[in-house]
XYZ file of C-alpha atoms in Angstrom:
324
model
C -10.730 10.102 -10.011
C -8.103 10.526 -6.879
C -7.824 11.340 -3.879
C -5.099 14.041 -3.139
C -4.703 15.732 0.020
C -3.191 19.352 0.304
C 0.661 17.504 0.711
C 0.055 15.785 -2.885
C -0.067 12.489 -1.118
C -2.820 9.959 -2.771
C -4.905 8.627 -0.802
C -5.696 4.978 -2.110
C -6.227 2.782 0.919
C -8.510 2.606 4.064
C -8.540 0.737 7.193
C -12.249 -0.270 8.414
C -12.453 -1.182 12.147
C -15.600 -3.114 12.458
C -15.581 -3.788 16.092
C -13.597 -2.747 19.159
C -14.065 -6.478 20.936
C -11.258 -9.175 21.037
C -11.005 -12.300 22.025
C -7.429 -11.985 23.041
C -5.774 -9.324 25.554
C -2.607 -8.331 24.980
C -0.478 -6.637 26.943
C -0.190 -3.703 24.887
C -3.706 -3.452 24.083
C -6.958 -2.859 26.161
C -9.827 -4.429 23.781
C -13.507 -4.080 24.781
C -13.523 -7.754 26.014
C -15.340 -10.817 24.708
C -19.297 -9.032 24.908
C -21.560 -10.489 22.836
C -22.761 -7.866 21.071
C -21.580 -4.604 19.634
C -21.642 -1.163 21.416
C -25.043 1.068 20.411
C -23.679 2.850 16.914
C -21.428 1.077 15.818
C -21.092 0.596 11.805
C -23.526 -1.753 10.296
C -23.345 -3.415 6.965
C -24.878 -0.877 5.391
C -23.213 1.700 6.483
C -19.800 -0.069 5.676
C -21.169 -0.485 1.820
C -22.335 3.447 1.650
C -18.775 4.372 2.953
C -17.081 1.817 0.571
C -18.901 3.326 -2.337
C -18.214 6.764 -1.306
C -14.077 5.871 -1.278
C -14.529 3.434 -4.456
C -15.826 6.933 -5.750
C -12.854 8.775 -5.227
C -10.235 6.014 -6.119
C -10.158 3.542 -3.610
C -7.694 0.810 -4.121
C -7.306 -1.221 -1.057
C -9.432 -1.724 2.232
C -8.388 -3.303 5.095
C -10.963 -4.579 8.010
C -9.550 -4.292 11.471
C -10.738 -4.261 15.086
C -10.786 -5.180 17.679
C -10.663 -8.628 16.512
C -12.605 -8.272 13.221
C -13.384 -12.132 13.308
C -15.775 -11.537 16.109
C -17.942 -9.331 14.214
C -20.814 -12.129 12.621
C -21.212 -9.712 9.434
C -17.572 -9.526 8.423
C -18.510 -11.893 5.348
C -21.233 -9.470 4.007
C -18.813 -6.387 4.464
C -16.113 -8.162 2.153
C -18.580 -9.038 0.033
C -19.841 -5.517 -0.402
C -16.214 -4.769 -1.249
C -16.094 -7.051 -3.851
C -19.597 -6.256 -5.385
C -18.179 -2.558 -5.870
C -14.835 -4.037 -7.461
C -12.067 -2.987 -4.890
C -9.270 -4.839 -5.882
C -7.429 -5.499 -2.729
C -9.584 -6.664 0.187
C -7.258 -8.084 3.166
C -7.940 -8.352 7.468
C -5.943 -7.998 10.398
C -6.612 -10.689 12.746
C -5.293 -13.061 15.311
C -6.227 -15.718 13.532
C -7.884 -17.841 16.684
C -11.747 -17.816 14.440
C -9.801 -17.991 10.786
C -9.907 -21.425 10.611
C -13.470 -22.064 11.109
C -14.552 -19.176 9.456
C -11.829 -18.826 6.382
C -14.294 -20.585 3.171
C -17.161 -17.970 4.476
C -14.965 -15.189 4.017
C -13.114 -16.685 0.414
C -16.778 -17.041 -1.110
C -17.022 -13.471 0.272
C -14.312 -12.054 -1.611
C -11.370 -11.769 1.091
C -8.400 -11.738 -0.978
C -5.539 -12.097 1.964
C -4.911 -11.947 5.838
C -2.262 -10.369 8.113
C -1.639 -12.448 11.277
C -0.674 -10.834 14.381
C 1.979 -13.175 16.077
C 4.369 -11.233 18.535
C 5.990 -14.966 19.434
C 6.850 -18.438 17.844
C 7.898 -19.609 21.470
C 3.614 -21.102 23.329
C 4.759 -19.960 26.555
C 5.971 -16.113 25.646
C 2.859 -15.606 23.150
C 0.509 -17.291 25.790
C 2.009 -14.589 28.371
C 1.685 -11.519 25.740
C -1.676 -12.240 24.478
C -2.972 -13.456 28.279
C -3.874 -17.307 27.318
C -3.683 -17.147 23.520
C -2.533 -19.976 21.736
C 0.206 -20.149 19.091
C -0.890 -23.315 17.511
C -4.260 -21.574 16.526
C -1.947 -18.711 14.827
C -0.395 -21.604 12.615
C -3.775 -23.051 11.486
C -4.598 -19.319 10.342
C -1.205 -19.592 8.121
C -1.864 -23.308 6.955
C -5.895 -22.504 6.048
C -4.558 -19.484 4.374
C -2.133 -21.052 1.879
C -4.641 -24.264 1.237
C -7.106 -21.565 0.106
C -4.463 -19.748 -1.980
C -4.610 -16.482 -0.075
C -1.670 -14.468 -0.869
C 0.740 -12.964 0.371
C 0.247 -14.011 4.053
C 1.909 -11.072 6.512
C 2.600 -11.773 10.192
C 3.155 -8.741 11.934
C 5.150 -8.981 15.623
C 5.563 -5.782 17.549
C 8.450 -5.719 19.500
C 8.564 -4.972 23.104
C 11.799 -5.220 25.402
C 11.703 -7.611 28.327
C 8.552 -9.469 26.364
C 9.571 -10.353 23.209
C 13.005 -9.516 22.055
C 14.368 -13.347 22.222
C 11.936 -14.520 19.471
C 13.411 -12.025 16.876
C 15.710 -14.831 15.404
C 12.767 -17.440 15.508
C 10.321 -15.561 13.914
C 12.728 -14.161 11.093
C 13.524 -17.867 10.783
C 10.203 -18.552 9.679
C 10.503 -16.911 5.950
C 13.715 -19.074 5.014
C 11.813 -21.648 3.839
C 7.530 -20.547 4.019
C 6.507 -17.932 1.733
C 5.746 -15.607 4.318
C 6.143 -12.064 4.734
C 7.487 -11.236 8.782
C 7.286 -7.743 9.586
C 9.099 -6.605 12.418
C 6.819 -3.382 13.910
C 7.766 -0.522 16.358
C 5.974 -0.578 19.793
C 3.938 2.788 19.323
C 2.908 4.966 22.427
C -0.790 4.039 21.611
C -1.955 2.612 24.654
C -1.311 5.071 27.190
C 1.440 3.259 29.406
C 3.852 5.106 31.586
C 6.251 7.189 29.598
C 9.374 5.895 31.073
C 7.695 2.325 30.870
C 7.404 3.192 27.092
C 10.926 3.622 26.362
C 12.246 1.056 28.428
C 10.026 -1.395 26.780
C 10.668 0.317 23.212
C 13.180 -1.385 20.337
C 13.924 0.350 17.497
C 13.567 -1.300 13.923
C 17.398 -0.891 13.532
C 18.026 -2.977 16.731
C 15.659 -5.944 15.509
C 17.503 -6.026 12.197
C 21.075 -5.829 13.845
C 19.702 -8.657 15.517
C 19.015 -10.758 12.514
C 21.926 -9.416 10.150
C 23.916 -10.708 13.104
C 22.254 -14.058 13.043
C 22.145 -14.493 9.192
C 23.848 -11.905 7.727
C 23.174 -8.659 5.553
C 19.757 -8.544 4.297
C 19.175 -8.111 0.867
C 16.422 -5.508 -0.243
C 13.324 -6.408 -1.880
C 11.447 -3.844 -4.437
C 7.792 -3.216 -2.715
C 5.285 -0.663 -2.748
C 6.836 2.753 -1.549
C 3.644 3.974 0.118
C 3.519 0.717 2.098
C 4.663 1.284 5.822
C 7.031 -1.817 5.589
C 11.060 -1.654 4.443
C 11.343 -5.215 2.652
C 14.341 -7.474 2.983
C 15.232 -11.287 2.344
C 17.654 -13.137 4.302
C 19.704 -14.726 1.449
C 18.428 -18.006 0.188
C 15.119 -17.495 1.829
C 11.846 -17.917 0.564
C 9.988 -15.153 2.175
C 11.023 -11.635 3.051
C 11.208 -9.902 6.328
C 10.136 -6.461 6.797
C 10.738 -3.668 9.092
C 7.341 -0.891 9.872
C 9.135 1.911 11.807
C 6.848 4.797 12.575
C 8.721 6.053 15.503
C 12.400 6.056 14.289
C 11.947 6.291 10.904
C 8.238 8.002 10.039
C 6.638 7.657 7.121
C 3.976 10.085 6.882
C 5.246 11.628 3.554
C 4.086 8.537 1.756
C 0.889 7.488 3.654
C -2.075 6.811 1.768
C -4.278 5.912 4.420
C -7.873 6.889 5.681
C -9.038 4.925 8.897
C -12.804 4.638 9.305
C -13.370 3.725 13.096
C -16.271 1.418 14.135
C -17.995 4.380 15.797
C -18.209 5.957 12.746
C -15.294 8.669 12.701
C -13.103 9.323 9.949
C -9.244 9.313 11.324
C -7.408 10.913 8.701
C -3.639 9.857 10.790
C -3.354 7.437 13.258
C -0.437 9.152 15.491
C -2.556 12.202 15.974
C -5.933 12.513 18.185
C -7.811 14.409 15.483
C -10.968 12.429 14.347
C -14.105 13.712 12.332
C -17.506 12.529 13.685
C -19.621 11.562 10.597
C -22.434 9.516 12.346
C -24.299 12.536 10.758
C -23.413 11.591 7.050
C -25.000 7.673 7.455
C -27.980 9.170 8.542
C -28.251 11.779 5.378
C -30.570 11.437 2.731
C -28.377 10.730 0.044
C -25.363 9.057 2.455
C -23.027 8.182 -0.071
C -23.083 11.757 -1.600
C -22.626 13.468 2.216
C -19.791 10.484 2.976
C -17.818 11.837 -0.234
C -17.611 15.338 0.906
C -16.945 14.176 4.638
C -13.950 12.269 3.051
C -12.767 15.203 0.629
C -12.642 17.411 4.332
C -11.147 14.715 6.620
C -8.697 14.031 3.613
C -7.961 18.077 3.372
C -7.487 17.894 7.127
C -5.018 15.260 6.644
C -1.925 16.663 8.663
C 1.339 16.618 7.340
C 3.199 14.411 10.375
C 1.632 12.584 13.151
C 3.151 12.871 16.602
C 5.201 9.187 17.945
C 6.082 11.118 21.294
C 4.608 9.386 24.130
C 1.758 11.360 25.128
C -1.745 10.970 26.717
C -3.875 9.683 23.614
C -7.853 10.630 23.649
C -8.292 6.508 22.273
C -5.947 3.705 22.360
C -5.461 1.562 19.324
C -8.329 -1.048 20.165
C -10.471 2.182 19.767
C -8.770 3.493 16.304
C -8.596 0.058 14.567
C -5.513 -1.729 14.007
């Protein structure tokens, strides 16, 4: 069975936020903090299993666990194992990497296939400033650990913000020259409720980032990729890895969107860039939760809008509350 919205888009990818907590405080994000336990009402392992089962019945092909920082959630391996037991082909996490080396083997045993790592800078001082204390060396340890364990591909996500890390474009792109990395440059989205004037001043388009790379390395070569994926993928001539551009503001990919999001507090978010959410806590408490969740997912999919709103407007929730 395929899950198809009213605009003909096949919904086959899921993002599950397992916690709003994080062990970094990046300048463009506002995490809950380093509390020792999850807020009341947070998804349990059993809740996650039921939701994954409902999505699997509707054709789910890929799940990525996010946060906050998903590795601060101690039950993450059990959640990954639930996805593996259901036969979901692609199981990934988005992480800052700080805890990955310590937990990698357990995650691999549970069924993790690949990782996306947040790395907004190569230079230690710039990374430390953007993350308010993070150590980029920990991200390198995560990358090397993923390679050692045979995880592929390893993707690097870098949010580009003027006045903070635009000078990191070439060092970041250079990582793809001799390493099998997918380095993706993301446009800064107004999901932090920052002052609109400040947001516009900080915004860097994907076209500008690409122009910087091509001015240094020459024209990029197009690489074939999944057309429903958000990144436009290229290769620096002769490079081992690739570079990609995720441009939700200047080049929205809404018409090809294949995703739903489940927040840590049990809400379905059909679109990242609108405030539309459905509270489905009731479905998890139903006598037959999987059946109730299938109904909730079908309704949420039917309400998925044609387009998101990329304008700098006040959001009901910032990114960490939605799940990155």
